[in-house]
């Protein structure tokens, strides 16, 4: 009996793989129509999608109600239910976001470099679309629109794999996107979803090497690690942020406290929030009591090493820190705190535990700031500024696809150009190689 | 008995994995010493290595003799034996190549972009080393020096996995490299090899994700595909070139013949050599007899479709072309030839069969050239020029690590900057996010 079930499962997995590959082949063919489309055409599509979503609000909200109902029936947490919910206002916000993407410069066609070679050949390296982008993400339906908009603006076809919790909403969104593409004279297959195939559909997408050009996972650490491990399609790894703040011996108390409070609590669930505070031993007495007071007011729990614990009067909630704390991206009102003997020890600590996202130093010392910049190997280094600035919008890059913590292709906040590649073009009059 | 052997093998694989991970950890630590080294330091190391190799010629040639002896004993082909062989002259050429890498600009420290943000923060994106580069390559011992030189110049530690045929030569080269690093005051572990662990060492290297930052396979299609399939470390895929030349209806005969002969025969074993010729039906009568005559003089075998066969008088060697021919990178004196009805059919053919390396068009038509450029999705497009120009040296990029046929991170000829990543640096006065 077991063998029979296994055979059936295998058969069904093979079917899914075949259907997902067919989707990817259709995406590749559709992508050619968009690769040479002008910015005007692409922006018109985004505007038409914005209008269509608003016009179809009722249809969308009805589908979303089914997701919410399923969520409540399975005891989904209030926070998640809220992120899942759509209403008129949120649909208008999604439409506005589409118009913002339309307002961004088209990355396609940018001449990256070029020269005239000694033999007279004219060489240019030009930005072109990737082709087919795969996006694997979690529950929020607005990400469906967002991912499609960024892919289309950068000239790519997109294949979506959304969270099953938002399945009904996403299905209707994809319908609306495809209808709009057709009314705009473009192939509907520029936007496709593998959601009907469930988890095996996502796995098949990760193995569609040669048809899908890049896969971008957006979501929690588990999702991202699964994609990185499983995928044979090249992946852009995003988002895990175990960010550090180091307060040097000479730091200004007010500046340090402001940066720490902002980095930790301005928004706790995001990847650029601070998770560990390292304080130089000669600054601990000046800085730590003020930090504890300010953050205790925000109900932060402190995971402290023995020395950091000595600077807490009554008030702060202390838990003894273990290696687990140094390694953790809390994403909550928790902060690991350690007193270090020197800048060197701070650098060692960060090298050992960082996820390579963002590190900040607070210091008055030129030498300390330059060493911190040079010796740490993370995507972003802040000197006397909040870790929260590592963000595509804040950096002036426009819409953000994610924050890459890998070194290949993209590092730190990614804008539209990171969804493109380049092509070398050589123009001549019959030149041959001697 | 079988179980016992399996257990022993597993034990031995686990040991190799542990030892390769230890090598990778040492490489990561050593890489920090080089990440902040100046160009002066790095160029001095390359010069010292050049001198050391020449001074140790006898030792090197003795080791190489062992490889050659083993090669002859196992009936290695003459061509391969020749590529494997070292002598005084070749060692001087290797030293010269090192000095050429030293003469190249240092990619590290280049400011890629930057701006002052509205809140006064100064943002710069700066080029930094990857960290640890893995190189997996085949038999030529000069590649060992070359791979190490490119890695060191770009500020990276390198872990080498060379072909077993060159094991004795490579072992001595790595010894000399490590000795020289130490005399220059740098960690010897900037250059390490996993060759003593054989094939399992290479596999362990492919799985050292998080310690090895990028893996660059250099060699034949089988090697590259194995690395791409097996590796969890990000890979830069290089080199498979099924390159096409399309001759449009209006092409000049002399220009077409020159470009075809140069692209096919100037050097046949390389990835930018042409493998398939597509000729517009209205040009076939003018072009093909001249092409057959010119290439028959070079003993080229033609793999032809039925129509292309009709233009051959006696002389050329014809074989009937199958799909296998359209798909093949011959790397030999063979050329697939097809007559097409139109530019559209040529584009369709190339889209179906190309490996995405280089395609050339020969035409007098502006429209045809622009469509060929826009509608094909390969790393390099040549208009009225030989496919052989897709090369780092020819493009003026200096030393070439390889030619990437992937879309992520690097595409086409790769120079030193492709062995680096970037880091965002933000300098402020206590700015926090509102």
Coordinates of C-alpha atoms in Angstrom, one line a residue, chain A residues 194-379:
Chain A
X194 CA 2.4 28.3 -9.5
X195 CA 0.2 28.7 -6.4
X196 CA -2.4 26.1 -7.6
X197 CA 0.4 23.4 -7.3
X198 CA 1.1 24.2 -3.7
X199 CA 4.4 23.4 -2.2
X200 CA 5.6 21.0 -5.0
X201 CA 5.0 23.9 -7.4
X202 CA 7.4 26.1 -5.4
X203 CA 10.0 23.3 -5.4
X204 CA 9.6 22.8 -9.2
X205 CA 10.1 26.5 -9.7
X206 CA 13.4 26.3 -7.7
X207 CA 14.6 23.6 -10.1
X208 CA 13.7 25.3 -13.4
X209 CA 17.3 26.2 -14.1
X210 CA 17.8 27.6 -17.6
X211 CA 14.2 28.8 -17.9
X212 CA 14.0 30.9 -14.7
X213 CA 16.9 33.3 -14.6
X214 CA 16.9 34.4 -11.0
X215 CA 14.8 33.5 -7.9
X216 CA 14.1 36.1 -5.2
X217 CA 12.8 34.8 -1.9
X218 CA 11.1 37.5 0.3
X219 CA 10.1 36.6 3.8
X220 CA 11.4 35.0 7.0
X221 CA 14.7 33.3 7.6
X222 CA 13.2 29.8 7.2
X223 CA 11.7 30.6 3.8
X224 CA 15.0 32.1 2.6
X225 CA 17.2 29.3 3.8
X226 CA 14.9 26.7 2.2
X227 CA 15.2 28.5 -1.2
X228 CA 19.0 28.9 -0.9
X229 CA 19.4 25.2 0.0
X230 CA 17.0 23.8 -2.5
X231 CA 17.3 26.0 -5.6
X232 CA 19.4 25.2 -8.6
X233 CA 18.2 28.5 -10.1
X234 CA 20.5 31.3 -9.0
X235 CA 19.1 33.0 -5.9
X236 CA 19.4 36.5 -4.5
X237 CA 19.5 35.9 -0.8
X238 CA 17.7 38.7 1.1
X239 CA 17.0 40.0 4.4
X240 CA 18.3 38.2 7.5
X241 CA 19.6 40.9 9.7
X242 CA 21.5 40.3 12.9
X243 CA 22.6 44.0 13.1
X244 CA 25.1 45.3 15.7
X245 CA 25.7 48.7 17.3
X246 CA 29.1 49.3 18.9
X247 CA 29.5 52.2 21.2
X248 CA 33.2 53.3 21.4
X249 CA 34.8 54.7 24.6
X250 CA 34.5 58.3 23.4
X251 CA 30.9 58.2 22.3
X252 CA 28.5 61.1 23.1
X253 CA 25.8 59.7 25.5
X254 CA 22.9 61.5 23.9
X255 CA 23.9 60.5 20.3
X256 CA 24.5 56.9 21.4
X257 CA 21.1 56.6 23.2
X258 CA 19.2 58.2 20.3
X259 CA 20.8 55.8 17.7
X260 CA 20.3 52.8 19.9
X261 CA 16.6 53.6 20.7
X262 CA 15.9 54.3 17.0
X263 CA 17.8 51.3 15.7
X264 CA 16.0 48.9 18.2
X265 CA 12.5 50.3 18.5
X266 CA 11.6 52.5 15.5
X267 CA 10.3 49.3 14.0
X268 CA 11.2 45.9 15.6
X269 CA 10.1 43.4 13.0
X270 CA 12.4 44.5 10.2
X271 CA 15.8 43.3 9.1
X272 CA 17.7 46.5 9.7
X273 CA 16.6 46.8 13.4
X274 CA 19.5 46.4 15.9
X275 CA 19.7 43.1 17.8
X276 CA 23.0 43.4 19.7
X277 CA 24.6 46.3 21.5
X278 CA 28.3 46.2 22.3
X279 CA 29.7 48.9 24.6
X280 CA 33.3 49.7 25.3
X281 CA 34.1 49.1 29.0
X282 CA 35.2 52.7 29.4
X283 CA 31.9 53.9 28.1
X284 CA 29.7 51.4 29.9
X285 CA 29.1 53.5 33.1
X286 CA 28.2 56.6 31.1
X287 CA 26.1 54.9 28.5
X288 CA 24.4 51.8 29.8
X289 CA 22.2 53.2 32.6
X290 CA 20.8 55.8 30.1
X291 CA 20.2 53.1 27.4
X292 CA 18.5 50.8 29.9
X293 CA 16.3 53.7 31.1
X294 CA 15.3 54.8 27.6
X295 CA 14.6 51.3 26.3
X296 CA 12.9 50.0 29.5
X297 CA 10.3 52.7 28.8
X298 CA 9.6 50.8 25.5
X299 CA 9.4 47.5 27.4
X300 CA 12.6 46.1 25.9
X301 CA 14.0 42.9 27.5
X302 CA 17.8 42.9 27.8
X303 CA 19.8 39.7 27.3
X304 CA 23.0 40.7 29.1
X305 CA 26.5 39.4 29.7
X306 CA 27.6 39.5 33.4
X307 CA 29.4 42.9 33.1
X308 CA 26.5 44.6 31.3
X309 CA 24.2 43.4 34.1
X310 CA 26.2 45.4 36.7
X311 CA 25.1 48.7 35.2
X312 CA 21.3 48.1 35.6
X313 CA 19.6 49.7 38.5
X314 CA 16.1 48.4 39.3
X315 CA 13.8 48.7 36.3
X316 CA 15.2 46.9 33.3
X317 CA 14.3 43.3 32.6
X318 CA 17.5 41.3 32.5
X319 CA 18.0 37.8 31.1
X320 CA 21.4 36.1 31.1
X321 CA 22.8 36.1 27.5
X322 CA 24.1 32.9 25.9
X323 CA 25.6 32.3 22.5
X324 CA 22.1 31.8 21.3
X325 CA 21.4 35.5 21.9
X326 CA 24.5 36.7 20.0
X327 CA 23.3 34.6 17.0
X328 CA 19.6 35.7 17.1
X329 CA 17.7 38.1 15.0
X330 CA 15.0 38.7 17.6
X331 CA 12.6 40.8 15.5
X332 CA 11.0 41.8 18.8
X333 CA 11.5 44.1 21.8
X334 CA 14.6 42.2 22.9
X335 CA 18.3 43.4 22.8
X336 CA 21.5 41.5 23.5
X337 CA 24.0 43.6 25.4
X338 CA 27.7 42.9 26.0
X339 CA 30.5 45.0 27.4
X340 CA 33.8 44.7 25.4
X341 CA 37.4 45.5 26.3
X342 CA 38.3 47.2 23.0
X343 CA 37.4 48.0 19.4
X344 CA 39.2 44.8 18.5
X345 CA 37.0 42.7 20.7
X346 CA 33.9 44.4 19.2
X347 CA 35.1 43.7 15.7
X348 CA 35.9 40.0 16.7
X349 CA 32.4 39.7 18.2
X350 CA 30.7 41.1 15.1
X351 CA 32.8 38.9 12.7
X352 CA 31.8 35.9 14.7
X353 CA 28.0 36.5 14.9
X354 CA 26.9 38.8 12.2
X355 CA 24.6 37.9 9.3
X356 CA 26.4 40.5 7.3
X357 CA 23.6 43.0 7.0
X358 CA 24.3 46.3 8.9
X359 CA 26.7 47.3 11.7
X360 CA 26.9 50.8 13.3
X361 CA 29.6 52.5 15.4
X362 CA 29.0 55.5 17.6
X363 CA 32.3 57.3 18.1
X364 CA 34.1 60.6 18.1
X365 CA 37.3 59.0 16.8
X366 CA 38.3 59.2 13.2
X367 CA 40.7 56.2 13.6
X368 CA 38.0 54.0 15.2
X369 CA 35.4 54.9 12.5
X370 CA 37.8 54.1 9.7
X371 CA 38.9 50.8 11.2
X372 CA 35.3 49.8 11.8
X373 CA 34.5 50.5 8.1
X374 CA 37.6 48.7 6.8
X375 CA 37.7 45.7 9.0
X376 CA 34.1 44.6 9.0
X377 CA 32.7 42.8 6.1
X378 CA 28.9 43.5 6.1
X379 CA 26.7 45.0 3.4

